[in-house]
mmCIF file of C-alpha atoms in Angstrom:
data_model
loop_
_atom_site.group_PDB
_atom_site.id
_atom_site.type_symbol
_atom_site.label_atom_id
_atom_site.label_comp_id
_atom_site.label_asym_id
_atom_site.label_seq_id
_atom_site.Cartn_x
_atom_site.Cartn_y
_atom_site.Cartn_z
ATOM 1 C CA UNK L 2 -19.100 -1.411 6.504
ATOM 2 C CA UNK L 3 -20.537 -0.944 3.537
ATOM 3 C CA UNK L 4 -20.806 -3.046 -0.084
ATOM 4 C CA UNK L 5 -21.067 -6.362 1.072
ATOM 5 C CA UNK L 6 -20.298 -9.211 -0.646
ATOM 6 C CA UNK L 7 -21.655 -12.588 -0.656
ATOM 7 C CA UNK L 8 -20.190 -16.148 -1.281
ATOM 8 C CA UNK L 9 -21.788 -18.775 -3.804
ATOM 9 C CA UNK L 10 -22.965 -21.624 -2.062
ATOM 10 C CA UNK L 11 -21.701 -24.161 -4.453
ATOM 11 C CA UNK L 12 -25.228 -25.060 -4.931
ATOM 12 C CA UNK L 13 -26.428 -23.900 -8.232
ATOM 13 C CA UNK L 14 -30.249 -23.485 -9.887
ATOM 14 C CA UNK L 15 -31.667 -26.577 -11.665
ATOM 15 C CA UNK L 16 -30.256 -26.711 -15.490
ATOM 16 C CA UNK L 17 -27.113 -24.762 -14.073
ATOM 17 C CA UNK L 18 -23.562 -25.811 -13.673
ATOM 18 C CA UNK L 19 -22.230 -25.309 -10.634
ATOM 19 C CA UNK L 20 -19.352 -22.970 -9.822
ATOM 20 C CA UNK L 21 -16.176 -24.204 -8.994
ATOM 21 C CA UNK L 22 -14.105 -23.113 -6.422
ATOM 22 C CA UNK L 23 -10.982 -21.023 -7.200
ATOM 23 C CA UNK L 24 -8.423 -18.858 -5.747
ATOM 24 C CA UNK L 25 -9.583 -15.454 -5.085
ATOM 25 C CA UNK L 26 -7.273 -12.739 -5.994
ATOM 26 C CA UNK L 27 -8.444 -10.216 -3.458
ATOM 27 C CA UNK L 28 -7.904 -13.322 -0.427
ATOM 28 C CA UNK L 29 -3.959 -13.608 -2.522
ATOM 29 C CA UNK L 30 -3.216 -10.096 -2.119
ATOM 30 C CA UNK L 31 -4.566 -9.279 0.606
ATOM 31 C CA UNK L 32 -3.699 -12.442 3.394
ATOM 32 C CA UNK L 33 -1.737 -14.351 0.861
ATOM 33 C CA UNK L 34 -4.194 -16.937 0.981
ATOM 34 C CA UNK L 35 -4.583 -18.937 -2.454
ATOM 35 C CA UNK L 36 -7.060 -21.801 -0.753
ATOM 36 C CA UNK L 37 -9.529 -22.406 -3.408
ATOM 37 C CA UNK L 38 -12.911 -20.814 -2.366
ATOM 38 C CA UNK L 39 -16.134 -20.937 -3.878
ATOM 39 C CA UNK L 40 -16.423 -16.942 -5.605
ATOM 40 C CA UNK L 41 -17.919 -13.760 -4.367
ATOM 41 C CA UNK L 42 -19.870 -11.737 -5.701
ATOM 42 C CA UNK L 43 -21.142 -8.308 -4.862
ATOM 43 C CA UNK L 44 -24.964 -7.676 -2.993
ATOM 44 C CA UNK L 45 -27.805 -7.290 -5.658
ATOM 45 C CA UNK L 46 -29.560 -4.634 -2.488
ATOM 46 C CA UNK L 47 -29.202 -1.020 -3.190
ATOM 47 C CA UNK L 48 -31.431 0.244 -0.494
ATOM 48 C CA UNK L 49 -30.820 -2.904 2.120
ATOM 49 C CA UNK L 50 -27.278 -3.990 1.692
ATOM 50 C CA UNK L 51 -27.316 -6.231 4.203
ATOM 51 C CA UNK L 52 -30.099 -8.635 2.480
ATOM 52 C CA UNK L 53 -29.793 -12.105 3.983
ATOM 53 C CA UNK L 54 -29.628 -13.959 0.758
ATOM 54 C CA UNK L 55 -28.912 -13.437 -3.094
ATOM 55 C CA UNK L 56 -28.762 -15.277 -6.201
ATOM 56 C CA UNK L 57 -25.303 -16.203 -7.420
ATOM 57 C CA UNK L 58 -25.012 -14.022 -11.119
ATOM 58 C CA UNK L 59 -23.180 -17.348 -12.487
ATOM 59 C CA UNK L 60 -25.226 -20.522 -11.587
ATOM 60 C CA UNK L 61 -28.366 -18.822 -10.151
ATOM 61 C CA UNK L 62 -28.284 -20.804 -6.660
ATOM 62 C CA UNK L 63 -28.683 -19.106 -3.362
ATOM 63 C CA UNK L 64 -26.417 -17.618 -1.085
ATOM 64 C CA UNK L 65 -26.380 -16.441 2.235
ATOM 65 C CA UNK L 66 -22.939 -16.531 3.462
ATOM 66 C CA UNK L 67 -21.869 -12.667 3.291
ATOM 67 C CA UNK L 68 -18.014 -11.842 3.074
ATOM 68 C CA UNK L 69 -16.143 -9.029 3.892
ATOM 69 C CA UNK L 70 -15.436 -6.624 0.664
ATOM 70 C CA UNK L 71 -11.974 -6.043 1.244
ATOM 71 C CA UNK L 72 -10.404 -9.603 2.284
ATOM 72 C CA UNK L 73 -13.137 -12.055 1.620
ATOM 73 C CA UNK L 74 -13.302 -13.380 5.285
ATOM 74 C CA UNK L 75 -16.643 -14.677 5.812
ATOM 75 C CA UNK L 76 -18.847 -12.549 8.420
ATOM 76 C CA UNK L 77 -21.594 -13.522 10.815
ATOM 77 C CA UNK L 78 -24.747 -14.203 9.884
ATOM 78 C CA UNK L 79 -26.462 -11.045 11.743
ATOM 79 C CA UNK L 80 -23.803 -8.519 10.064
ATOM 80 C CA UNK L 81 -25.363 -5.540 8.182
ATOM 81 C CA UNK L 82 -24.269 -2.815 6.036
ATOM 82 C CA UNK L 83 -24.574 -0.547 9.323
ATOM 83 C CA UNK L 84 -22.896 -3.630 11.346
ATOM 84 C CA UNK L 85 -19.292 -1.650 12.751
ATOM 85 C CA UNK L 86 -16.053 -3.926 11.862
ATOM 86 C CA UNK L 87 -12.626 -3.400 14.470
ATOM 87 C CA UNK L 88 -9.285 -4.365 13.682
ATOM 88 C CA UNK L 89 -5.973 -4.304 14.952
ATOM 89 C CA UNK L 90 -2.256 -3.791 13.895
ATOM 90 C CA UNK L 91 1.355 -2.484 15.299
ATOM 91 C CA UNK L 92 4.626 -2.785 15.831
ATOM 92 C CA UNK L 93 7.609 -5.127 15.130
ATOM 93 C CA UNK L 94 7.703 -6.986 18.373
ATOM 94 C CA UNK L 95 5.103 -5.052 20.254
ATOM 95 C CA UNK L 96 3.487 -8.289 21.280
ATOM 96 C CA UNK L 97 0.886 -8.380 19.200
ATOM 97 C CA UNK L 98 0.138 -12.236 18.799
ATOM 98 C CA UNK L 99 0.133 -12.173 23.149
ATOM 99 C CA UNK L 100 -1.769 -9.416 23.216
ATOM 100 C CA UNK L 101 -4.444 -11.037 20.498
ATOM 101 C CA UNK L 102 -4.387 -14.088 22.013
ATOM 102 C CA UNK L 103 -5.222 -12.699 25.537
ATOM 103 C CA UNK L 104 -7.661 -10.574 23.995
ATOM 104 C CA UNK L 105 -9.812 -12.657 22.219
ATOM 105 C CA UNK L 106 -10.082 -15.101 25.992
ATOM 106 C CA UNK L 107 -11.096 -12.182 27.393
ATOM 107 C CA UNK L 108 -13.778 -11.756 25.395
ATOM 108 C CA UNK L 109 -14.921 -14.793 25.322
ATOM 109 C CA UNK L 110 -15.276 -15.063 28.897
ATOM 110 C CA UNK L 111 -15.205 -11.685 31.638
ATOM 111 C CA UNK L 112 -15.939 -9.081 29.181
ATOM 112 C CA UNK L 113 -18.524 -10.741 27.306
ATOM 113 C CA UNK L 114 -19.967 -11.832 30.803
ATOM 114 C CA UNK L 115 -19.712 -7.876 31.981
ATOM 115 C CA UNK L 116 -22.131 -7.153 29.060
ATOM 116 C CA UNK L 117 -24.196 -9.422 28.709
ATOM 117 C CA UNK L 118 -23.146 -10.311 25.769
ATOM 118 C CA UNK L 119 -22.747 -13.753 23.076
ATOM 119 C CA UNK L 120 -19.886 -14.025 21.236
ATOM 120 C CA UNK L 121 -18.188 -16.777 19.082
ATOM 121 C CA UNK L 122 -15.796 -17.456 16.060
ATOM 122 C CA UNK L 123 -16.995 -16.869 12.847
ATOM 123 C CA UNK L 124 -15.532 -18.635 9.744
ATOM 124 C CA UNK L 125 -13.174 -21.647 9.486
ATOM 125 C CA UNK L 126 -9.390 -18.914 9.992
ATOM 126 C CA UNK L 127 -6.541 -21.557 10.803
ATOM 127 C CA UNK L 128 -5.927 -19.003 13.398
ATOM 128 C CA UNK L 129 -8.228 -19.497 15.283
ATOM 129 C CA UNK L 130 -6.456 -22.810 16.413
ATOM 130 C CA UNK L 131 -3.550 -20.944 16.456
ATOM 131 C CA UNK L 132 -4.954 -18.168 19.036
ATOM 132 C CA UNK L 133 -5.801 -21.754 21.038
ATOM 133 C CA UNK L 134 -2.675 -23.406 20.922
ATOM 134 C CA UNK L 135 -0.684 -19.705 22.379
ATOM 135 C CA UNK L 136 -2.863 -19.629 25.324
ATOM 136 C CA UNK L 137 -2.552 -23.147 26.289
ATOM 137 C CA UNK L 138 1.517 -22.530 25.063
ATOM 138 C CA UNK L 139 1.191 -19.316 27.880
ATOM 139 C CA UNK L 140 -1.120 -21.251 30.559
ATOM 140 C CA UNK L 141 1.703 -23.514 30.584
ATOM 141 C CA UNK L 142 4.626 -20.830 30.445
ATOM 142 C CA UNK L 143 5.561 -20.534 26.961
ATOM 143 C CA UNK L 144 5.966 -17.717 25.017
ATOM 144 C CA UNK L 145 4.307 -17.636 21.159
ATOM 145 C CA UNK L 146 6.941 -16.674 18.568
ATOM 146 C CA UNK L 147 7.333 -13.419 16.702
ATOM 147 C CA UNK L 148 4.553 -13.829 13.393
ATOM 148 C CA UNK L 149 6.004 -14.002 10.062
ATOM 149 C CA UNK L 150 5.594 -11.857 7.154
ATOM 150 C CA UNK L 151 2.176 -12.155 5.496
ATOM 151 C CA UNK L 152 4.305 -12.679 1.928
ATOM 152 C CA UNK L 153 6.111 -15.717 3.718
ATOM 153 C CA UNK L 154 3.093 -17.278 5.554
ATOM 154 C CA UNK L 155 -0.464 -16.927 4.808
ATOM 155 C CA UNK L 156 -2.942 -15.566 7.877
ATOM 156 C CA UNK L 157 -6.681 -15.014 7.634
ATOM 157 C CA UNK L 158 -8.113 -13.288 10.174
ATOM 158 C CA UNK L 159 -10.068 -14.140 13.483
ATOM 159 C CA UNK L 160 -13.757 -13.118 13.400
ATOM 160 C CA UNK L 161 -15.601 -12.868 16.436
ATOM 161 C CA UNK L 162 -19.201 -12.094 16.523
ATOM 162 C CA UNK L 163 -20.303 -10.077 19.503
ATOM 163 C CA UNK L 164 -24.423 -10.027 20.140
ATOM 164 C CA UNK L 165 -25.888 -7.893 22.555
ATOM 165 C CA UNK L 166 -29.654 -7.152 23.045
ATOM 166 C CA UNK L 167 -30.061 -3.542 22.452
ATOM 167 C CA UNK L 168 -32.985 -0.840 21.865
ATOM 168 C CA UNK L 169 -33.168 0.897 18.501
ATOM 169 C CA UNK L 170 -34.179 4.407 18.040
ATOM 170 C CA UNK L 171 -37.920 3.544 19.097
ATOM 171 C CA UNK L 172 -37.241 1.406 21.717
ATOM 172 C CA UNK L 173 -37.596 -2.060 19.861
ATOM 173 C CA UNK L 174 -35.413 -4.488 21.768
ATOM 174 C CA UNK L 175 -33.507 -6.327 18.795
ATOM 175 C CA UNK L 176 -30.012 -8.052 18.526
ATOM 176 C CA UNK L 177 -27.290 -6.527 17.416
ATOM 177 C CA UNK L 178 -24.193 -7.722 15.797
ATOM 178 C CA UNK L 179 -20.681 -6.267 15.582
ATOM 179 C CA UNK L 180 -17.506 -7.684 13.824
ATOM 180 C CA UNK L 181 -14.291 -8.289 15.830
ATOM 181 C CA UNK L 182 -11.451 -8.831 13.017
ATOM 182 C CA UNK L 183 -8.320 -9.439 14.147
ATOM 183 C CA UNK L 184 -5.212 -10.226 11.714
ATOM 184 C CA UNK L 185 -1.943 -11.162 13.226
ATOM 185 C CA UNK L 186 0.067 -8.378 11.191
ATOM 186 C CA UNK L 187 3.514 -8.750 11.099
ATOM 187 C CA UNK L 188 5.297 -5.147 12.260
ATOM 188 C CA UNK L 189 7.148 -5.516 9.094
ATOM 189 C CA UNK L 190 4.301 -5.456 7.232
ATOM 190 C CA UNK L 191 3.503 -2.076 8.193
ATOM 191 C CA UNK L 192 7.409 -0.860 7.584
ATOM 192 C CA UNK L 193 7.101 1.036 4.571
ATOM 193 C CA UNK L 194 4.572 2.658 2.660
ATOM 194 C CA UNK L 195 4.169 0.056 0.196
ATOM 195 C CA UNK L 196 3.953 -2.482 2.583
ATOM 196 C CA UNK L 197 1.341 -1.074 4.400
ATOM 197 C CA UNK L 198 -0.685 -0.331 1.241
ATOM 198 C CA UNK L 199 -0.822 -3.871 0.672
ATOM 199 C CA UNK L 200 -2.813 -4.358 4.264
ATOM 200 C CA UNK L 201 -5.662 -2.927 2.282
ATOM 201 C CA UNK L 202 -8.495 -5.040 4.626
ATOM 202 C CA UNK L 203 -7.821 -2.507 7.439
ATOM 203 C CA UNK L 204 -9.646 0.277 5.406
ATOM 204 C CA UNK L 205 -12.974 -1.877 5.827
ATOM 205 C CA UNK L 206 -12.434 -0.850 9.836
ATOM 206 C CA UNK L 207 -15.020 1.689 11.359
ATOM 207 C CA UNK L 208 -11.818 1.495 13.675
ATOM 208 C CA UNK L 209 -8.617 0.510 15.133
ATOM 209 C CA UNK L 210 -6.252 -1.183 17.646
ATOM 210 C CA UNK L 211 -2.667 0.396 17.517
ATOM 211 C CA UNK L 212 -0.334 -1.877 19.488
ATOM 212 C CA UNK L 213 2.928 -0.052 20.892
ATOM 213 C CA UNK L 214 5.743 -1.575 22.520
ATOM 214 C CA UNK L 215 7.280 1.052 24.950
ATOM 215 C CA UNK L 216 10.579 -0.444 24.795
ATOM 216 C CA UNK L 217 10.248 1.319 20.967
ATOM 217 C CA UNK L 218 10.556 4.558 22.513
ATOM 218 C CA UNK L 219 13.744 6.463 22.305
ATOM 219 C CA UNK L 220 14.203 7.099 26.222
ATOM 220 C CA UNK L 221 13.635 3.231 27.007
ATOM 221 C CA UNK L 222 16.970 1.686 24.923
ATOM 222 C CA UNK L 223 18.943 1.170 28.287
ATOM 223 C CA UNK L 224 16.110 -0.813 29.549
ATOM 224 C CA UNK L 225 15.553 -2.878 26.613
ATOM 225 C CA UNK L 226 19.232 -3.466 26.771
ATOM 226 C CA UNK L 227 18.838 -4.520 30.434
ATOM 227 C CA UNK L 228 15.576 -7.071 29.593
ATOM 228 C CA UNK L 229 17.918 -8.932 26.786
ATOM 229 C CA UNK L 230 15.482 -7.417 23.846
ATOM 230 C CA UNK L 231 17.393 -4.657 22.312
ATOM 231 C CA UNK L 232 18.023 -6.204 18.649
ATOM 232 C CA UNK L 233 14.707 -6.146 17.946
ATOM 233 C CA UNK L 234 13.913 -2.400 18.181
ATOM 234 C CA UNK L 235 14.218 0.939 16.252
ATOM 235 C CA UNK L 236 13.708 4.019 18.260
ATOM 236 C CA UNK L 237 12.495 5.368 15.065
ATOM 237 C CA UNK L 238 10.066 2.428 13.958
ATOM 238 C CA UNK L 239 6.457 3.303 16.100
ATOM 239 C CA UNK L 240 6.470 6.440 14.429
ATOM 240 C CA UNK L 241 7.111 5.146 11.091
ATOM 241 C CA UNK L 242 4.719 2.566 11.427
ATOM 242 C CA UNK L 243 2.133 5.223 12.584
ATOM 243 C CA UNK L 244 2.701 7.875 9.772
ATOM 244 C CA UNK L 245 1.828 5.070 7.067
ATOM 245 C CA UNK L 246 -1.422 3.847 9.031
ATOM 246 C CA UNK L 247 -2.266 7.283 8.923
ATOM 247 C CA UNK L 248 -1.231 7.305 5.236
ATOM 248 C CA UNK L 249 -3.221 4.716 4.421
ATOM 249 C CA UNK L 250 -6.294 6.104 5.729
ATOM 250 C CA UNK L 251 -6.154 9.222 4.510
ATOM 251 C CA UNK L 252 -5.887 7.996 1.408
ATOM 252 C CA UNK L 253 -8.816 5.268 1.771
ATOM 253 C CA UNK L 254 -11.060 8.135 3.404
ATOM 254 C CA UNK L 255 -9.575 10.804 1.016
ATOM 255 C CA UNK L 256 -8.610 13.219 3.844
ATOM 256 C CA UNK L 257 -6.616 15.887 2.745
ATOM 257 C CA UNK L 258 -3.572 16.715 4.639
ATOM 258 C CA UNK L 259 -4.791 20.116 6.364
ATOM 259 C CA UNK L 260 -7.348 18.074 8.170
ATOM 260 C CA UNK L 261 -8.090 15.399 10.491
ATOM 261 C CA UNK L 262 -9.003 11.590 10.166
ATOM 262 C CA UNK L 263 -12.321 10.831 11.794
ATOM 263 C CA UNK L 264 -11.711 7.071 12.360
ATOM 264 C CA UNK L 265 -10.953 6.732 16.027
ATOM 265 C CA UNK L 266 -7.635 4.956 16.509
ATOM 266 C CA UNK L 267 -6.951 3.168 20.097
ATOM 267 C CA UNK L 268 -3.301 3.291 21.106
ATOM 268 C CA UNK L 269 -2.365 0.195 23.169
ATOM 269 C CA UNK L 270 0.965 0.938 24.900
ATOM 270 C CA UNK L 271 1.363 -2.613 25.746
ATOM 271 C CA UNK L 272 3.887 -4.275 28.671
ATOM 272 C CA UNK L 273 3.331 -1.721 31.322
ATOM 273 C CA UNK L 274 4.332 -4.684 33.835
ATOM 274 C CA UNK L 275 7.805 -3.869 32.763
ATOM 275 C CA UNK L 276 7.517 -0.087 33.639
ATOM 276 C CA UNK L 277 5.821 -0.564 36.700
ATOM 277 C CA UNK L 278 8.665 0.651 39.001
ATOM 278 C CA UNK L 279 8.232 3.688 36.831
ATOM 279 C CA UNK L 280 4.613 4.166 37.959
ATOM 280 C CA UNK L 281 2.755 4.362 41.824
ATOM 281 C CA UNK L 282 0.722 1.778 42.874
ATOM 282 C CA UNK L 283 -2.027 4.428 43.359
ATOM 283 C CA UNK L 284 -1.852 5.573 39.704
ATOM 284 C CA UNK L 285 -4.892 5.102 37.249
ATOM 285 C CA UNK L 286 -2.501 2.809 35.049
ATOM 286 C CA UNK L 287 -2.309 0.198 37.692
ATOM 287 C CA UNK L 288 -6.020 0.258 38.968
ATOM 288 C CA UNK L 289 -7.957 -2.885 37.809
ATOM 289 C CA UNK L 290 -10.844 -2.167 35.181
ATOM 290 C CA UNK L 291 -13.785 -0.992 35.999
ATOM 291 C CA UNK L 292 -16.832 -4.128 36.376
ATOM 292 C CA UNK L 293 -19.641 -2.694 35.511
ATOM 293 C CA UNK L 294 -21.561 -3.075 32.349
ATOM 294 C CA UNK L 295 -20.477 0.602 30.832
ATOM 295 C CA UNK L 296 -17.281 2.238 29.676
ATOM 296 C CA UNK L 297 -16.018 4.415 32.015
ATOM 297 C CA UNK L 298 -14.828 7.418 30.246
ATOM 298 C CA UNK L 299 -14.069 10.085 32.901
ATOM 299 C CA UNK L 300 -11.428 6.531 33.885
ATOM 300 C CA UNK L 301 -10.193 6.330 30.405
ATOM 301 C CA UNK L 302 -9.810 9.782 30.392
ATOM 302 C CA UNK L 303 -7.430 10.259 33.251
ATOM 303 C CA UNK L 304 -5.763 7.082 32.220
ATOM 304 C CA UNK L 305 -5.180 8.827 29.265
ATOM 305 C CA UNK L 306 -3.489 11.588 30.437
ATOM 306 C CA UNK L 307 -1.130 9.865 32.547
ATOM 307 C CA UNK L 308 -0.165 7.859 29.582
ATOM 308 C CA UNK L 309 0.417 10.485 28.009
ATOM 309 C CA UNK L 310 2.880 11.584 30.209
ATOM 310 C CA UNK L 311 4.667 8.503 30.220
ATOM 311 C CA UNK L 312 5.135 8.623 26.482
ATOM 312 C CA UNK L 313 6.388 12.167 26.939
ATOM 313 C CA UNK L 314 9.111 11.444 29.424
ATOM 314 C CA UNK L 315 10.359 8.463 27.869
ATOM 315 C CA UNK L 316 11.157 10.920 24.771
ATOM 316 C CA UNK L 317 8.090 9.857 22.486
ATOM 317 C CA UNK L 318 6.479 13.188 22.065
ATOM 318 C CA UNK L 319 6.780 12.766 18.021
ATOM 319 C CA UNK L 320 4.312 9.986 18.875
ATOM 320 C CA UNK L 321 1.896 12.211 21.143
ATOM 321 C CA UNK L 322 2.793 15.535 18.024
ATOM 322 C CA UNK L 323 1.805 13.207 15.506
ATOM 323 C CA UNK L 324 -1.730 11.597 16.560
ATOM 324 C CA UNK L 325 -2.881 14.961 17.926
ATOM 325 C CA UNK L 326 -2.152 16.263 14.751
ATOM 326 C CA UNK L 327 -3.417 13.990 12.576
ATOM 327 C CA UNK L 328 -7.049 12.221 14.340
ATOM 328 C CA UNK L 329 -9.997 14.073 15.892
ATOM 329 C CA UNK L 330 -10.295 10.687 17.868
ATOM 330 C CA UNK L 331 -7.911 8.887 19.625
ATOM 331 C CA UNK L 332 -6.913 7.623 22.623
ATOM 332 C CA UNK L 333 -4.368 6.452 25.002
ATOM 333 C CA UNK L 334 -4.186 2.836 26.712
ATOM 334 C CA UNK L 335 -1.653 0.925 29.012
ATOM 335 C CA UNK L 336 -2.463 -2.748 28.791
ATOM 336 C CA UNK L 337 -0.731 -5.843 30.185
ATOM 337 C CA UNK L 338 -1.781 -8.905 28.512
ATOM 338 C CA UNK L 339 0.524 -11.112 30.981
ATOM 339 C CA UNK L 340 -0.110 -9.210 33.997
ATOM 340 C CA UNK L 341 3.404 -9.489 34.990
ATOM 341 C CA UNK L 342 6.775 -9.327 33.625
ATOM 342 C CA UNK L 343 8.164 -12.665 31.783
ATOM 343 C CA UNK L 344 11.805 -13.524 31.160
ATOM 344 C CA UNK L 345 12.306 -12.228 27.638
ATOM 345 C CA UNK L 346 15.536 -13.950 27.160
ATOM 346 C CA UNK L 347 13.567 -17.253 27.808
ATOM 347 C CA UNK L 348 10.537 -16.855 26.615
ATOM 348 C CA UNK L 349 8.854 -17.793 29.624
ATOM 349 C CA UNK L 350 5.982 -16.387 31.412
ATOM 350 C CA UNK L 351 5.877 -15.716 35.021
ATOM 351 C CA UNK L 352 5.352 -18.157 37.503
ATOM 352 C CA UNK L 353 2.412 -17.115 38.853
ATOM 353 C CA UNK L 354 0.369 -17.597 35.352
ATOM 354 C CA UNK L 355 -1.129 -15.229 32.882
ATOM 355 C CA UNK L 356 -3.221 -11.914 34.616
ATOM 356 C CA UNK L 357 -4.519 -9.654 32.210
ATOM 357 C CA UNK L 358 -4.574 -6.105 32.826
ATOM 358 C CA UNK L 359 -6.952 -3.676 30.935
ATOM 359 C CA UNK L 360 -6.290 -5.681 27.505
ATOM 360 C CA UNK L 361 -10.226 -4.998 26.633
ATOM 361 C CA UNK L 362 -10.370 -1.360 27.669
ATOM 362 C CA UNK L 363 -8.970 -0.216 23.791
ATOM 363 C CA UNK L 364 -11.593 -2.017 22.106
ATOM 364 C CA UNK L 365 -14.202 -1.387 24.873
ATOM 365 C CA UNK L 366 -13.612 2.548 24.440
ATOM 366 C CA UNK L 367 -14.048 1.650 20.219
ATOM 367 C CA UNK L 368 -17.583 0.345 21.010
ATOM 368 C CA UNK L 369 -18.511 2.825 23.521
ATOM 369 C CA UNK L 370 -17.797 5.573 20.266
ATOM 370 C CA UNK L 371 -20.355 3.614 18.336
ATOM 371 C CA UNK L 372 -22.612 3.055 21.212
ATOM 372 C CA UNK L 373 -22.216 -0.553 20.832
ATOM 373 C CA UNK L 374 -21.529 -0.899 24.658
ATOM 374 C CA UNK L 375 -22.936 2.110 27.480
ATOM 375 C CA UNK L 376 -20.676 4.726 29.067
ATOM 376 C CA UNK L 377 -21.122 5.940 32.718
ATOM 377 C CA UNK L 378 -19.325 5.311 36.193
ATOM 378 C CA UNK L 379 -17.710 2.392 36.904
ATOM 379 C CA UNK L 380 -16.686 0.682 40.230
#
């Protein structure tokens, strides 16, 4: 990320008034968030963007909280220019907000534990407590609800520094820092091409988390029937969704249409536990993730391909047409956030509590492309 911005403190230089806090525009349009916040202002560093601290323009005080250019959410403290940012969106009832929830445990606990790595919240996002309450809500059998549209309720994103010890390019052991963001999108929010132009924050990513719901998928209708869940879905909407992502970042990275986007995009087919009659218990889908400290790509890869497959037979090859056509990088996952099927006319997990299948391995691969986290064989 580059062109980072920085926060007044509030604080201003003797014989200066001190700003006020006001609504930010940029926080209005783009989380519908009019909290009054102290103003930002853009880093004085040409050379070092990343500086630590800089003097407010308006009352001369210091400031060292840095924000993020696009949506104003306030980043950790060891974020640089070079620091990479991830972020997620999909689908109308793909299960996003079970999927984030899920994801951001597991990263506070096994996967940050399989690296070696720190992590922790950054910022004060009301979701945060929200992301708390669902798991507890789940732990205890409970299904969250579907998310609201950003115009109807405001949602600021959850930050999660991740620090890992790493060697730069002369073998100086320093710590790194990278930027989780994840925003709770509402699928309709990504709809139309309007819409989606309005989610402006996810042009800041160096990457992104596609969430799919396979019950979207034209050849998977009966089924959806059969689970109690087929008035939510559009055979047509994943594909719709994914042309104006793609849209919007070719028109944020200025990518002309007779060539590829660069940004690597990871495609989550989430729910898998409901398609598991579909698939062998020897399959790569259904193996558990690898536990060692690297991303295993030859696994990925073949995981990949069999996805693939299952996309294909269930009639979604518009989906498969459409990313090969359109990114040099992407690739293919089948998560289970649950670990097992719940009762989707209930809303109630399985009885046997919440076991989380692969959930990291999309954002895992993400880091592995910036060499954030090591690739090689896992066991």
């Amino acid at each position: 990320m580059n062109n980072i911005m920085f926060r007044c403190s509030g604080r201003p230089a003797p014989g200066k008034d001190a700003c006020r806090p006001e609504v930010d525009p940029e926080r209005v349009r783009q989380l519908r968030d009019a909290t009054p916040v102290q103003r930002a202002f853009p880093s004085p560093f040409k050379l070092f963007r990343s500086g630590q601290r800089a003097e407010c323009p308006e009352c001369a005080g210091t400031a060292g909280t840095r924000v993020c250019p696009a949506c104003r959410s306030v980043l950790p403290s060891a974020f640089g220019s070079g620091s990479p940012m991830f972020g997620m969106v999909g689908t109308r009832a793909a299960g996003k907000t079970v999927y984030l929830t899920v994801l951001v445990s597991e990263l506070q606990e096994p996967t940050r534990r399989r690296f070696g790595a720190a992590t922790y919240f950054v910022g004060e996002s009301p979701m945060i407590k929200d992301v708390r309450e669902w798991r507890r809500g789940m732990d205890n059998g409970a299904l969250p609800q579907l998310t609201e549209r950003a115009a109807v309720l405001a949602r600021t994103p959850v930050v999660i520094d991740w620090q890992q010890v790493r060697r730069n390019s002369i073998g100086i052991r320093r710590v790194a820092s990278t930027a989780l963001s994840f925003y709770d999108t509402a699928g309709e929010d990504l709809e139309t091409t309007n819409s989606t132009k309005d989610q402006q924050y996810l042009t800041a990513t160096d990457g992104l988390i596609v969430v799919l719901d396979p019950f979207q998928i034209a050849g998977n209708t009966k089924r959806a029937a059969e689970r109690g869940v087929a008035d939510r879905y559009d055979p047509d909407h994943p594909l719709q969704v994914l042309s104006n992502v793609t849209e919007m970042l070719r028109a944020a990275d200025g990518v002309r249409h007779d060539r590829k986007i660069n940004r690597p995009l990871a495609v989550a087919v989430t729910k898998i536990d409901a398609f598991y009659d579909q698939i062998p218990a020897d399959s790569p889908i259904r193996r558990p993730a690898p536990a060692t400290p690297r991303f295993d790509e030859a696994d990925s890869l073949d995981i990949h391909q069999h996805v693939a497959g299952l996309i294909n037979e269930w009639g979604g090859d518009d989906v498969l047409r459409h990313l090969e056509m359109n990114y040099r990088r992407f690739r293919l996952f089948a998560v289970s956030a649950l670990g097992a099927e719940p009762d989707y006319r209930s809303g109630r997990t399985d009885s046997h509590g919440v076991r989380p299948h692969r959930v990291s391995e999309p954002l895992l691969w993400l880091m592995a492309n910036r060499r954030i986290v090591g690739t090689g064989k896992g066991q």
